[in-house]
Coordinates of C-alpha atoms in Angstrom, one line a residue:
Chain K
M1 CA -48.9 31.9 30.0
T2 CA -49.5 34.1 27.0
R3 CA -48.3 33.1 23.5
T4 CA -45.6 35.7 23.6
G5 CA -44.5 34.4 27.1
I6 CA -44.3 30.9 25.8
V7 CA -42.0 32.0 22.9
A8 CA -39.9 34.0 25.3
W9 CA -39.5 31.2 27.8
N10 CA -38.5 28.8 25.1
T11 CA -36.0 31.3 23.7
F12 CA -34.5 31.5 27.1
R13 CA -34.4 27.7 27.5
E14 CA -32.8 27.4 24.1
A15 CA -30.0 29.9 25.1
V16 CA -29.4 27.9 28.3
R17 CA -29.3 24.7 26.3
D18 CA -26.7 26.3 23.9
R19 CA -24.5 26.9 27.0
V20 CA -24.6 30.6 26.4
L21 CA -24.3 31.3 30.1
Y22 CA -20.8 29.6 30.2
N23 CA -19.4 33.1 29.6
L24 CA -20.0 33.6 33.4
V25 CA -17.0 31.3 34.1
F26 CA -14.8 33.6 32.0
F27 CA -16.2 36.6 33.9
A28 CA -15.6 35.0 37.2
L29 CA -12.0 34.2 36.3
L30 CA -11.4 37.8 35.1
M31 CA -12.8 39.2 38.3
M32 CA -10.7 36.9 40.5
A33 CA -7.5 37.7 38.6
T34 CA -8.2 41.4 38.8
A35 CA -8.9 41.3 42.5
V36 CA -5.6 39.6 43.2
L37 CA -3.4 41.5 40.7
V38 CA -4.6 45.1 40.6
G39 CA -3.4 46.0 44.1
Q40 CA 0.1 44.8 43.2
I41 CA 0.6 46.5 39.9
S42 CA -1.1 49.9 40.4
I43 CA -1.6 52.6 43.0
G44 CA -4.9 53.7 44.6
I45 CA -7.3 52.4 42.0
D46 CA -8.2 49.0 43.4
S47 CA -12.0 49.5 43.5
I48 CA -12.0 51.9 40.6
V49 CA -10.4 49.3 38.3
I50 CA -12.7 46.5 39.6
V51 CA -15.8 48.6 38.9
S52 CA -14.6 49.9 35.5
L53 CA -13.3 46.5 34.3
G54 CA -16.3 44.7 35.7
L55 CA -18.8 47.0 34.0
S56 CA -16.8 47.0 30.8
A57 CA -16.9 43.2 30.8
V58 CA -20.6 43.1 31.6
S59 CA -21.1 45.5 28.7
V60 CA -18.9 43.7 26.1
I61 CA -20.2 40.2 27.0
G62 CA -23.7 41.5 26.9
L63 CA -23.1 43.2 23.5
L64 CA -21.6 40.1 22.0
M65 CA -24.5 38.0 23.2
A66 CA -27.1 40.5 22.1
V67 CA -25.6 40.9 18.6
F68 CA -24.7 37.3 17.8
I69 CA -27.7 35.7 19.3
G70 CA -30.1 38.5 18.3
V71 CA -29.3 38.3 14.6
G72 CA -30.0 34.5 14.6
L73 CA -33.3 34.7 16.4
V74 CA -35.5 34.8 13.4
Y75 CA -33.0 33.5 10.8
K76 CA -32.3 30.3 12.6
E77 CA -36.0 29.5 12.8
M78 CA -36.3 30.1 9.1
D79 CA -33.2 28.1 8.3
K80 CA -34.2 25.1 10.3
R81 CA -37.8 25.5 9.0
T82 CA -39.2 25.4 12.5
L83 CA -40.7 28.8 12.0
Y84 CA -43.3 27.3 9.5
A85 CA -44.5 24.8 12.1
L86 CA -44.7 27.5 14.7
L87 CA -46.6 30.0 12.5
A88 CA -49.1 27.3 11.6
K89 CA -50.2 27.5 15.2
P90 CA -52.5 30.3 16.5
I91 CA -49.7 32.8 17.0
R92 CA -49.3 36.1 15.2
R93 CA -46.0 37.1 13.7
W94 CA -45.6 40.1 15.9
E95 CA -46.2 38.0 19.0
F96 CA -43.5 35.6 17.8
L97 CA -41.1 38.6 17.4
L98 CA -42.0 40.1 20.7
G99 CA -41.5 36.7 22.4
K100 CA -38.1 36.3 20.8
F101 CA -37.1 39.8 22.0
A102 CA -38.3 39.1 25.5
G103 CA -36.6 35.7 25.6
L104 CA -33.2 37.1 24.7
L105 CA -33.7 40.0 27.0
L106 CA -34.5 37.6 29.8
T107 CA -31.3 35.6 29.0
L108 CA -29.3 38.8 29.1
T109 CA -30.9 39.9 32.4
V110 CA -30.1 36.6 34.1
N111 CA -26.5 36.7 32.7
T112 CA -26.0 40.4 33.7
A113 CA -27.5 39.8 37.2
A114 CA -25.1 36.9 37.8
M115 CA -22.1 39.0 36.6
T116 CA -23.3 41.9 38.9
V117 CA -23.3 39.5 41.9
G118 CA -19.7 38.5 40.9
L119 CA -18.7 42.1 40.6
F120 CA -20.0 43.0 44.1
L121 CA -18.4 39.9 45.6
T122 CA -15.0 41.1 44.1
L123 CA -15.6 44.6 45.4
F124 CA -16.3 43.1 48.8
Y125 CA -13.2 41.0 48.7
V126 CA -11.0 43.9 47.8
N127 CA -12.5 46.6 50.1
R128 CA -13.6 44.2 52.9
A129 CA -16.9 46.1 52.9
L130 CA -19.6 47.5 50.6
H131 CA -20.4 51.2 50.8
S132 CA -23.5 53.1 49.9
A133 CA -21.6 54.8 47.0
D134 CA -21.2 51.3 45.4
L135 CA -25.0 51.3 44.8
V136 CA -24.4 53.5 41.7
V137 CA -22.9 50.4 40.1
L138 CA -26.4 49.0 40.0
T139 CA -27.6 52.0 38.0
A140 CA -24.7 51.5 35.6
V141 CA -25.7 47.8 35.2
Y142 CA -29.3 48.9 34.6
F143 CA -28.2 51.3 31.9
I144 CA -26.2 48.5 30.3
L145 CA -29.3 46.4 30.2
L146 CA -31.3 49.3 28.6
K147 CA -28.6 49.6 26.0
L148 CA -28.7 45.9 25.4
A149 CA -32.4 46.0 24.9
I150 CA -32.0 48.5 22.1
I151 CA -29.3 46.4 20.5
V152 CA -31.4 43.3 20.6
A153 CA -34.3 45.1 19.1
L154 CA -32.0 46.4 16.3
A155 CA -30.5 42.9 15.7
L156 CA -34.0 41.5 15.5
L157 CA -35.1 44.2 13.0
F158 CA -32.2 43.4 10.7
S159 CA -32.6 39.6 11.1
C160 CA -36.1 40.0 9.7
F161 CA -34.9 41.0 6.2
T162 CA -31.2 40.2 5.7
T163 CA -28.5 37.6 6.4
P164 CA -26.9 37.1 9.8
F165 CA -23.6 38.5 8.5
L166 CA -25.1 41.7 7.2
S167 CA -27.3 42.0 10.4
I168 CA -24.1 41.8 12.5
C169 CA -22.5 44.6 10.4
F170 CA -25.6 46.8 10.5
T171 CA -26.1 46.4 14.3
A172 CA -22.5 46.9 15.1
G173 CA -22.3 49.9 12.8
I174 CA -25.3 51.5 14.5
Y175 CA -23.9 50.7 17.9
V176 CA -20.6 52.4 17.1
T177 CA -22.3 55.4 15.4
G178 CA -24.6 55.7 18.4
L179 CA -21.6 56.3 20.6
F180 CA -20.7 59.5 18.6
V181 CA -24.1 61.1 18.3
K182 CA -22.9 64.3 20.0
D183 CA -20.0 64.6 17.5
I184 CA -22.4 64.1 14.6
R185 CA -24.4 67.1 15.9
S186 CA -21.3 69.3 15.9
F187 CA -20.6 68.5 12.2
S188 CA -21.4 72.0 11.2
D189 CA -18.4 73.3 13.3
I190 CA -16.1 71.4 10.9
T191 CA -18.0 71.9 7.6
G192 CA -19.6 75.3 8.2
N193 CA -22.4 74.2 6.0
P194 CA -25.9 74.9 7.6
A195 CA -27.7 72.5 5.3
L196 CA -25.4 69.6 6.2
D197 CA -25.8 70.6 9.8
R198 CA -29.5 70.3 9.6
V199 CA -29.2 66.8 8.0
A200 CA -26.7 65.8 10.6
V201 CA -28.9 66.9 13.4
W202 CA -31.9 65.0 12.1
F203 CA -29.8 62.0 11.5
S204 CA -28.5 62.1 15.0
Y205 CA -32.0 62.0 16.4
L206 CA -32.8 59.0 14.3
L207 CA -29.9 57.0 15.7
P208 CA -30.0 55.5 19.2
N209 CA -27.9 57.7 21.5
F210 CA -25.8 55.2 23.4
Q211 CA -23.9 58.0 25.1
N212 CA -27.0 58.4 27.3
F213 CA -26.3 55.1 29.0
D214 CA -22.6 55.6 29.7
V215 CA -22.3 56.1 33.4
M216 CA -19.3 53.8 34.0
G217 CA -17.1 56.7 34.9
A218 CA -19.6 57.9 37.5
A219 CA -20.0 54.4 38.9
A220 CA -16.2 53.9 39.1
H221 CA -15.8 57.1 41.2
G222 CA -19.0 56.5 43.3
R223 CA -20.7 59.6 41.9
A224 CA -24.5 59.4 42.1
V225 CA -26.6 59.4 39.0
P226 CA -29.7 61.7 39.2
G227 CA -33.0 59.9 39.4
A228 CA -34.4 62.0 36.6
I229 CA -31.8 60.6 34.2
V230 CA -32.7 57.0 35.2
A231 CA -36.4 57.7 34.5
Q232 CA -35.6 59.5 31.2
N233 CA -33.3 56.8 30.0
T234 CA -35.8 54.1 30.9
L235 CA -38.4 55.9 28.9
Y236 CA -36.0 56.6 26.0
A237 CA -35.1 52.9 25.8
A238 CA -38.7 51.8 26.0
V239 CA -39.8 54.2 23.2
Y240 CA -36.8 53.4 21.0
C241 CA -37.4 49.6 21.4
A242 CA -41.1 50.0 20.7
I243 CA -40.3 51.9 17.4
V244 CA -37.7 49.4 16.3
L245 CA -39.9 46.4 17.2
A246 CA -42.9 47.9 15.5
A247 CA -40.8 48.4 12.3
A248 CA -39.5 44.8 12.7
A249 CA -43.1 43.5 13.1
V250 CA -44.3 45.3 10.0
I251 CA -41.4 44.0 7.9
F252 CA -41.8 40.5 9.3
S253 CA -45.5 40.4 8.8
R254 CA -45.1 41.4 5.1
R255 CA -42.3 39.0 4.5
N256 CA -43.1 36.2 2.1
L257 CA -41.9 33.1 3.9
K258 CA -42.6 30.6 1.0
Chain R
M1 CA 15.1 -3.8 20.0
R2 CA 18.6 -2.5 19.5
S3 CA 17.3 0.4 17.4
R4 CA 14.9 1.4 20.2
K5 CA 17.7 1.4 22.7
S6 CA 19.9 3.5 20.4
I7 CA 17.0 6.0 19.9
A8 CA 16.6 6.2 23.7
V9 CA 20.3 6.9 24.2
L10 CA 20.2 9.4 21.4
L11 CA 17.2 11.1 23.0
L12 CA 19.0 11.2 26.4
L13 CA 21.8 13.0 24.8
I14 CA 19.9 15.2 22.5
L15 CA 17.3 16.4 25.1
P16 CA 19.7 17.9 27.7
L17 CA 22.0 19.2 25.0
G18 CA 19.1 20.7 23.1
F19 CA 17.4 22.3 26.1
S20 CA 20.7 23.7 27.4
A21 CA 21.2 25.3 24.0
V22 CA 17.6 26.6 24.1
W23 CA 18.3 28.0 27.6
R24 CA 21.4 29.8 26.5
L25 CA 19.7 31.1 23.3
Q26 CA 16.8 32.4 25.3
H27 CA 19.1 34.3 27.6
Q28 CA 20.7 35.9 24.6
I29 CA 17.3 36.7 23.0
D30 CA 16.2 38.2 26.4
R31 CA 19.2 40.4 26.5
Q32 CA 18.6 41.6 22.9
L33 CA 14.9 42.2 23.7
D34 CA 15.7 44.1 26.9
R35 CA 18.0 46.4 24.9
A36 CA 15.3 46.8 22.2
E37 CA 12.7 47.5 24.9
E38 CA 14.9 50.4 26.3
E39 CA 15.1 51.8 22.8
N40 CA 11.4 51.4 22.0
D41 CA 10.2 53.0 25.2
D42 CA 7.3 54.8 23.6
V43 CA 3.6 55.6 23.7
L44 CA 2.2 54.8 20.3
L45 CA -0.9 56.9 20.5
R46 CA -0.3 60.2 22.2
S47 CA -3.4 62.0 21.3
G48 CA -5.9 61.8 24.2
K49 CA -8.8 62.8 22.0
L50 CA -8.0 60.0 19.5
V51 CA -7.6 57.4 22.2
R52 CA -10.9 58.6 23.7
V53 CA -12.7 58.1 20.4
L54 CA -11.1 54.7 19.9
S55 CA -12.0 53.6 23.4
L56 CA -15.7 53.8 22.6
E57 CA -17.5 53.8 25.9
Y58 CA -14.7 52.1 27.8
G59 CA -12.6 55.2 28.4
T60 CA -12.8 54.8 32.2
F61 CA -11.3 51.4 32.1
L62 CA -8.6 52.4 29.6
A63 CA -7.7 55.3 31.8
D64 CA -7.0 52.8 34.6
V65 CA -4.8 50.8 32.2
Y66 CA -2.8 53.9 31.3
W67 CA -2.5 54.9 34.9
T68 CA -1.2 51.4 35.8
R69 CA 1.3 51.8 32.9
A70 CA 2.4 55.1 34.2
V71 CA 3.0 53.6 37.7
Q72 CA 4.9 50.7 36.2
Y73 CA 6.9 53.0 34.0
F74 CA 7.8 55.3 36.9
G75 CA 8.7 52.4 39.2
L76 CA 10.9 50.8 36.6
K77 CA 12.7 54.1 35.7
R78 CA 13.2 54.9 39.4
F79 CA 14.5 51.4 40.1
R80 CA 17.0 51.8 37.2
Q81 CA 17.9 55.3 38.4
A82 CA 17.1 56.6 34.9
M83 CA 17.8 60.3 34.3
S84 CA 14.9 60.8 32.0
M85 CA 11.2 59.9 32.3
D86 CA 10.1 61.2 28.9
M87 CA 7.0 58.9 28.7
L88 CA 5.6 59.8 32.1
W89 CA 3.8 62.9 31.0
P90 CA 2.1 61.3 27.9
L91 CA 0.9 58.5 30.1
L92 CA -0.4 60.8 32.7
D93 CA -2.0 63.0 30.1
L94 CA -3.7 60.1 28.5
S95 CA -5.0 58.7 31.8
T96 CA -6.6 62.0 32.8
T97 CA -7.9 62.8 29.3
L98 CA -9.7 59.5 29.3
D99 CA -10.9 59.9 32.8
P100 CA -10.7 63.5 34.1
H101 CA -12.0 62.4 37.5
L102 CA -9.1 59.9 38.1
L103 CA -8.0 61.8 41.2
V104 CA -5.3 59.4 42.2
A105 CA -3.5 60.1 38.9
Y106 CA -3.3 63.8 39.7
R107 CA -2.4 63.3 43.3
F108 CA 0.5 60.9 42.7
G109 CA 1.3 61.9 39.2
C110 CA 2.2 65.4 40.2
F111 CA 4.8 64.1 42.7
F112 CA 6.1 61.7 40.1
L113 CA 6.6 64.6 37.7
A114 CA 7.9 67.1 40.3
E115 CA 10.5 65.1 42.2
P116 CA 14.0 65.7 41.0
T117 CA 15.7 63.0 38.9
P118 CA 16.4 60.2 39.4
Q119 CA 13.6 60.1 42.1
G120 CA 11.1 61.6 39.6
A121 CA 10.8 63.4 36.3
G122 CA 12.2 66.7 37.6
Q123 CA 9.4 68.8 35.9
P124 CA 7.8 70.8 38.7
N125 CA 6.3 73.3 36.4
L126 CA 4.5 70.6 34.4
A127 CA 3.4 69.1 37.7
V128 CA 1.8 72.4 38.7
M129 CA 0.0 72.6 35.3
F130 CA -1.2 69.0 35.8
V131 CA -2.7 69.7 39.2
Q132 CA -4.3 72.9 37.9
R133 CA -5.9 70.8 35.2
G134 CA -7.1 68.4 37.9
I135 CA -8.6 71.2 39.9
A136 CA -10.4 72.5 36.8
A137 CA -11.9 69.0 36.3
N138 CA -12.6 68.4 40.0
P139 CA -13.3 71.7 41.7
E140 CA -15.1 70.0 44.5
Y141 CA -11.9 68.1 45.7
W142 CA -9.9 70.4 48.0
R143 CA -6.9 68.0 48.5
L144 CA -5.7 69.0 45.0
Y145 CA -5.2 72.6 46.3
Q146 CA -3.1 71.0 49.1
D147 CA -0.9 69.3 46.5
L148 CA -0.6 72.5 44.4
G149 CA 0.4 74.5 47.5
F150 CA 2.9 71.8 48.4
L151 CA 4.4 71.9 44.9
Y152 CA 4.9 75.6 45.0
Y153 CA 6.2 75.5 48.6
W154 CA 8.6 72.5 48.4
E155 CA 9.6 72.1 44.7
L156 CA 9.4 75.6 43.3
R157 CA 9.9 77.6 46.5
D158 CA 7.3 80.2 45.4
Y159 CA 5.8 81.0 48.8
Q160 CA 3.5 83.6 47.5
K161 CA 1.8 81.2 45.2
A162 CA 1.9 78.4 47.8
S163 CA 0.1 80.6 50.2
E164 CA -2.5 81.5 47.5
A165 CA -3.1 77.8 46.7
F166 CA -3.7 76.9 50.4
L167 CA -6.0 79.9 50.8
E168 CA -8.0 79.0 47.7
G169 CA -8.3 75.4 48.9
S170 CA -9.3 76.6 52.4
R171 CA -12.4 78.3 50.9
H172 CA -13.8 74.9 50.0
P173 CA -16.5 73.8 52.5
D174 CA -14.9 70.4 53.1
A175 CA -11.4 71.7 53.5
L176 CA -9.7 71.1 56.9
D177 CA -8.9 74.2 59.1
W178 CA -5.1 73.8 58.8
M179 CA -5.3 74.9 55.1
K180 CA -6.1 78.4 56.2
V181 CA -3.4 78.4 58.9
M182 CA -0.9 77.2 56.4
A183 CA -1.9 79.9 54.0
A184 CA -1.3 82.6 56.6
K185 CA 1.9 81.0 58.0
I186 CA 3.6 80.7 54.6
A187 CA 2.5 84.2 53.6
G188 CA 4.0 85.5 56.8
E189 CA 7.1 83.4 57.2
G190 CA 7.9 81.9 53.9
R191 CA 9.8 78.7 54.4
S192 CA 10.2 77.3 58.0
R193 CA 11.1 74.0 59.4
E194 CA 7.8 73.7 61.3
T195 CA 5.8 74.3 58.1
S196 CA 7.8 71.9 56.1
M197 CA 7.4 69.2 58.8
F198 CA 3.7 69.8 59.0
L199 CA 3.3 69.5 55.2
W200 CA 5.3 66.3 54.9
R201 CA 3.3 64.9 57.8
Q202 CA 0.1 65.7 55.9
I203 CA 1.4 63.9 52.8
Y204 CA 2.4 60.9 55.0
E205 CA -1.0 60.7 56.6
S206 CA -3.1 61.3 53.5
T207 CA -1.7 58.5 51.4
K208 CA -1.7 54.7 51.6
D209 CA 0.9 54.2 49.0
D210 CA 4.1 52.8 50.5
T211 CA 6.6 54.7 48.1
I212 CA 5.0 58.1 48.8
R213 CA 4.7 57.4 52.5
K214 CA 8.3 56.3 52.7
N215 CA 9.4 59.4 50.9
A216 CA 7.3 61.6 53.2
F217 CA 8.7 59.7 56.2
N218 CA 12.2 60.3 55.1
H219 CA 11.6 64.0 54.6
V220 CA 10.1 64.3 58.1
Q221 CA 13.2 62.5 59.5
L222 CA 15.4 64.7 57.4
I223 CA 13.8 67.9 58.9
K224 CA 14.3 66.4 62.4
A225 CA 17.9 65.7 61.5
E226 CA 18.5 69.2 60.3
S227 CA 17.5 70.4 63.8
D228 CA 19.8 67.8 65.4
M229 CA 22.7 68.9 63.2
E230 CA 22.2 72.6 64.1
Q231 CA 22.5 71.7 67.8
L232 CA 25.6 69.6 67.2
D233 CA 27.1 72.5 65.2
E234 CA 26.5 74.8 68.1
I235 CA 28.3 72.4 70.5
L236 CA 31.2 72.1 68.0
F237 CA 31.4 75.9 67.7
E238 CA 31.5 76.3 71.5
F239 CA 34.3 73.6 71.7
E240 CA 36.3 75.4 68.9
Q241 CA 35.9 78.8 70.7
E242 CA 37.2 77.3 74.0
H243 CA 40.0 75.0 72.6
T244 CA 40.9 77.0 69.4
R245 CA 40.8 73.7 67.5
L246 CA 38.3 71.1 66.3
P247 CA 37.6 68.0 68.4
D248 CA 39.2 64.7 67.3
G249 CA 35.7 63.2 67.0
F250 CA 32.5 62.8 68.9
G251 CA 34.4 60.6 71.4
E252 CA 36.2 63.6 72.7
L253 CA 32.9 65.6 73.1
I254 CA 31.4 62.6 75.0
R255 CA 34.5 62.4 77.3
L256 CA 34.2 66.1 78.1
G257 CA 30.5 65.5 78.9
L258 CA 29.3 67.8 76.1
L259 CA 27.4 64.9 74.5
P260 CA 25.6 62.1 76.4
G261 CA 26.6 59.5 73.8
R262 CA 27.3 58.9 70.2
P263 CA 24.7 61.0 68.3
L264 CA 22.4 59.0 65.9
D265 CA 20.3 60.4 63.1
P266 CA 16.5 59.7 63.2
A267 CA 17.0 56.7 60.9
G268 CA 19.4 55.2 63.6
Y269 CA 22.7 55.8 61.7
P270 CA 25.5 57.6 63.6
Y271 CA 26.3 61.2 62.5
A272 CA 29.8 61.7 61.1
L273 CA 32.2 64.6 61.6
S274 CA 33.9 66.1 58.6
T275 CA 37.5 67.3 58.5
I276 CA 36.3 70.9 58.4
G277 CA 34.2 70.3 61.6
K278 CA 30.8 69.9 60.0
V279 CA 28.2 67.3 61.1
E280 CA 27.2 65.0 58.2
F281 CA 25.1 62.0 57.6
D282 CA 26.5 58.5 57.5
P283 CA 26.6 57.8 53.7
K284 CA 24.6 54.6 54.3
S285 CA 21.8 56.4 56.0
P286 CA 18.6 56.7 53.9
L287 CA 18.5 60.3 55.0
A288 CA 21.8 61.0 53.2
I289 CA 20.2 59.6 50.0
T290 CA 17.1 61.8 50.4
Q291 CA 19.3 64.8 51.1
R292 CA 21.5 64.2 48.1
S293 CA 18.5 63.8 45.8
D294 CA 16.9 67.0 47.1
E295 CA 20.1 69.0 46.7
L296 CA 20.7 67.6 43.2
G297 CA 17.2 68.5 42.2
R298 CA 17.5 72.0 43.6
R299 CA 20.8 72.5 41.8
R300 CA 19.3 71.3 38.5
Q301 CA 16.3 73.6 39.0
S302 CA 18.5 76.6 39.7
I303 CA 20.4 75.8 36.5
T304 CA 17.1 75.5 34.5
H305 CA 15.8 78.8 36.0
A306 CA 19.0 80.7 35.5
P307 CA 19.1 83.2 32.6
G308 CA 19.9 81.3 29.5
G309 CA 19.7 78.0 31.4

């Protein structure tokens, strides 16, 4: 196993040891309650509400994990002074960072996969069958994972140079702003100022566009997502993560750890 | 030891008395809260755009929540026979602004809006606008044209527009053939018993919701009953021509062999004979309730559409 792989595996083991995956119990209970209740309190949206609630829960739980664990990935190692022992070994700082990123992403993937199984089991319980249209739920889950990868990269970047509290604020701030990228681009419609418009457009391209990954509506209504969007979103997330992780590696490499 | 006993006795007295007082108080609080709930019947955030912004990326789920709230609100108001459903439209508007593809909200929501009070909100024009909004957001779904045509036909009695809606929907590649037939039939004949029966049957067959199915079933039976009543009126007319008086009741008609037995409406309740010789529903028959509700709605609508109304 490579050095990055070892760090990643240990990050995953640490998360499991910290009982992070216990959230799955909450998710299971939520899905069971929804499956039983929704048919009784509403009309005609049994499977729609299960998909939209299930995907929302997958997204929210994933976000909470990505932000709260992500910001502590580097800080905790420094706080406990375990980082010094680790960096004394033949491992580069960027390898350590990449390992931490991969480890948390692995944790999130395992967690999301388990929740997806739960979601499909609930769908099967309610509909008594699974249809080909339900497969679009997998695309939505994949997009949530791509979004989480960017969030983890951002959390890691901030945790390299600031406190966990500020890292949470910055990451959450960028996440929320990233949901309104289209609105930022249409700033000039409100202000009528071309200079401000140009700044807003540039700014909007710097921010991660989380609207790209929002296909929950399509999944809930069984509408297919074009393959081109899947490929483009994958590439977008990979490039964005690479940029953020590169920035994090540069900052972390130059950081004086004494 | 004695003090322990006295504490136990005291507890035995205090606990039942205390809890009975709590029970009574809770009932009084519930009554107060119920009243307050009636008064505070409101949707705090009515702007769909604002709610969409606040919902971040979870608009689809929030739309389901608002739709469920609309169903609950409609059910509660209908149960209480309320004469106004002011919050129904904001709830439907929010649901479909958050998720414009929530077809179920357009399909059921338009009937909730259109049906006369206290069966619905008594706003057929708003219902038409709502379905048109649904069509604009989901042009590929032809069933919304069926609903639009039905609203024009049944609730607004605008047969020209009803025919146009069916014709427009029939152009959709997935639309069933009867849409075209219905367009031609309504354009040619306007309202007819056969068309009404067919349209209500379509509603009955295209929904799984019990309330809507029951309503459609009642209307199908009502149309059958209208036909029965016409035949009975003809028999009564013949009797009156022959005997220059009205019969004492259906019994006399049975004795004379004009009727094979006591006539029952499709819901199984016996028809009644009024003092002026008209056949009526038994007041307990569910068809009588449906008929009354339809007539009430029609009367209200005619008042609303009258000049200065």
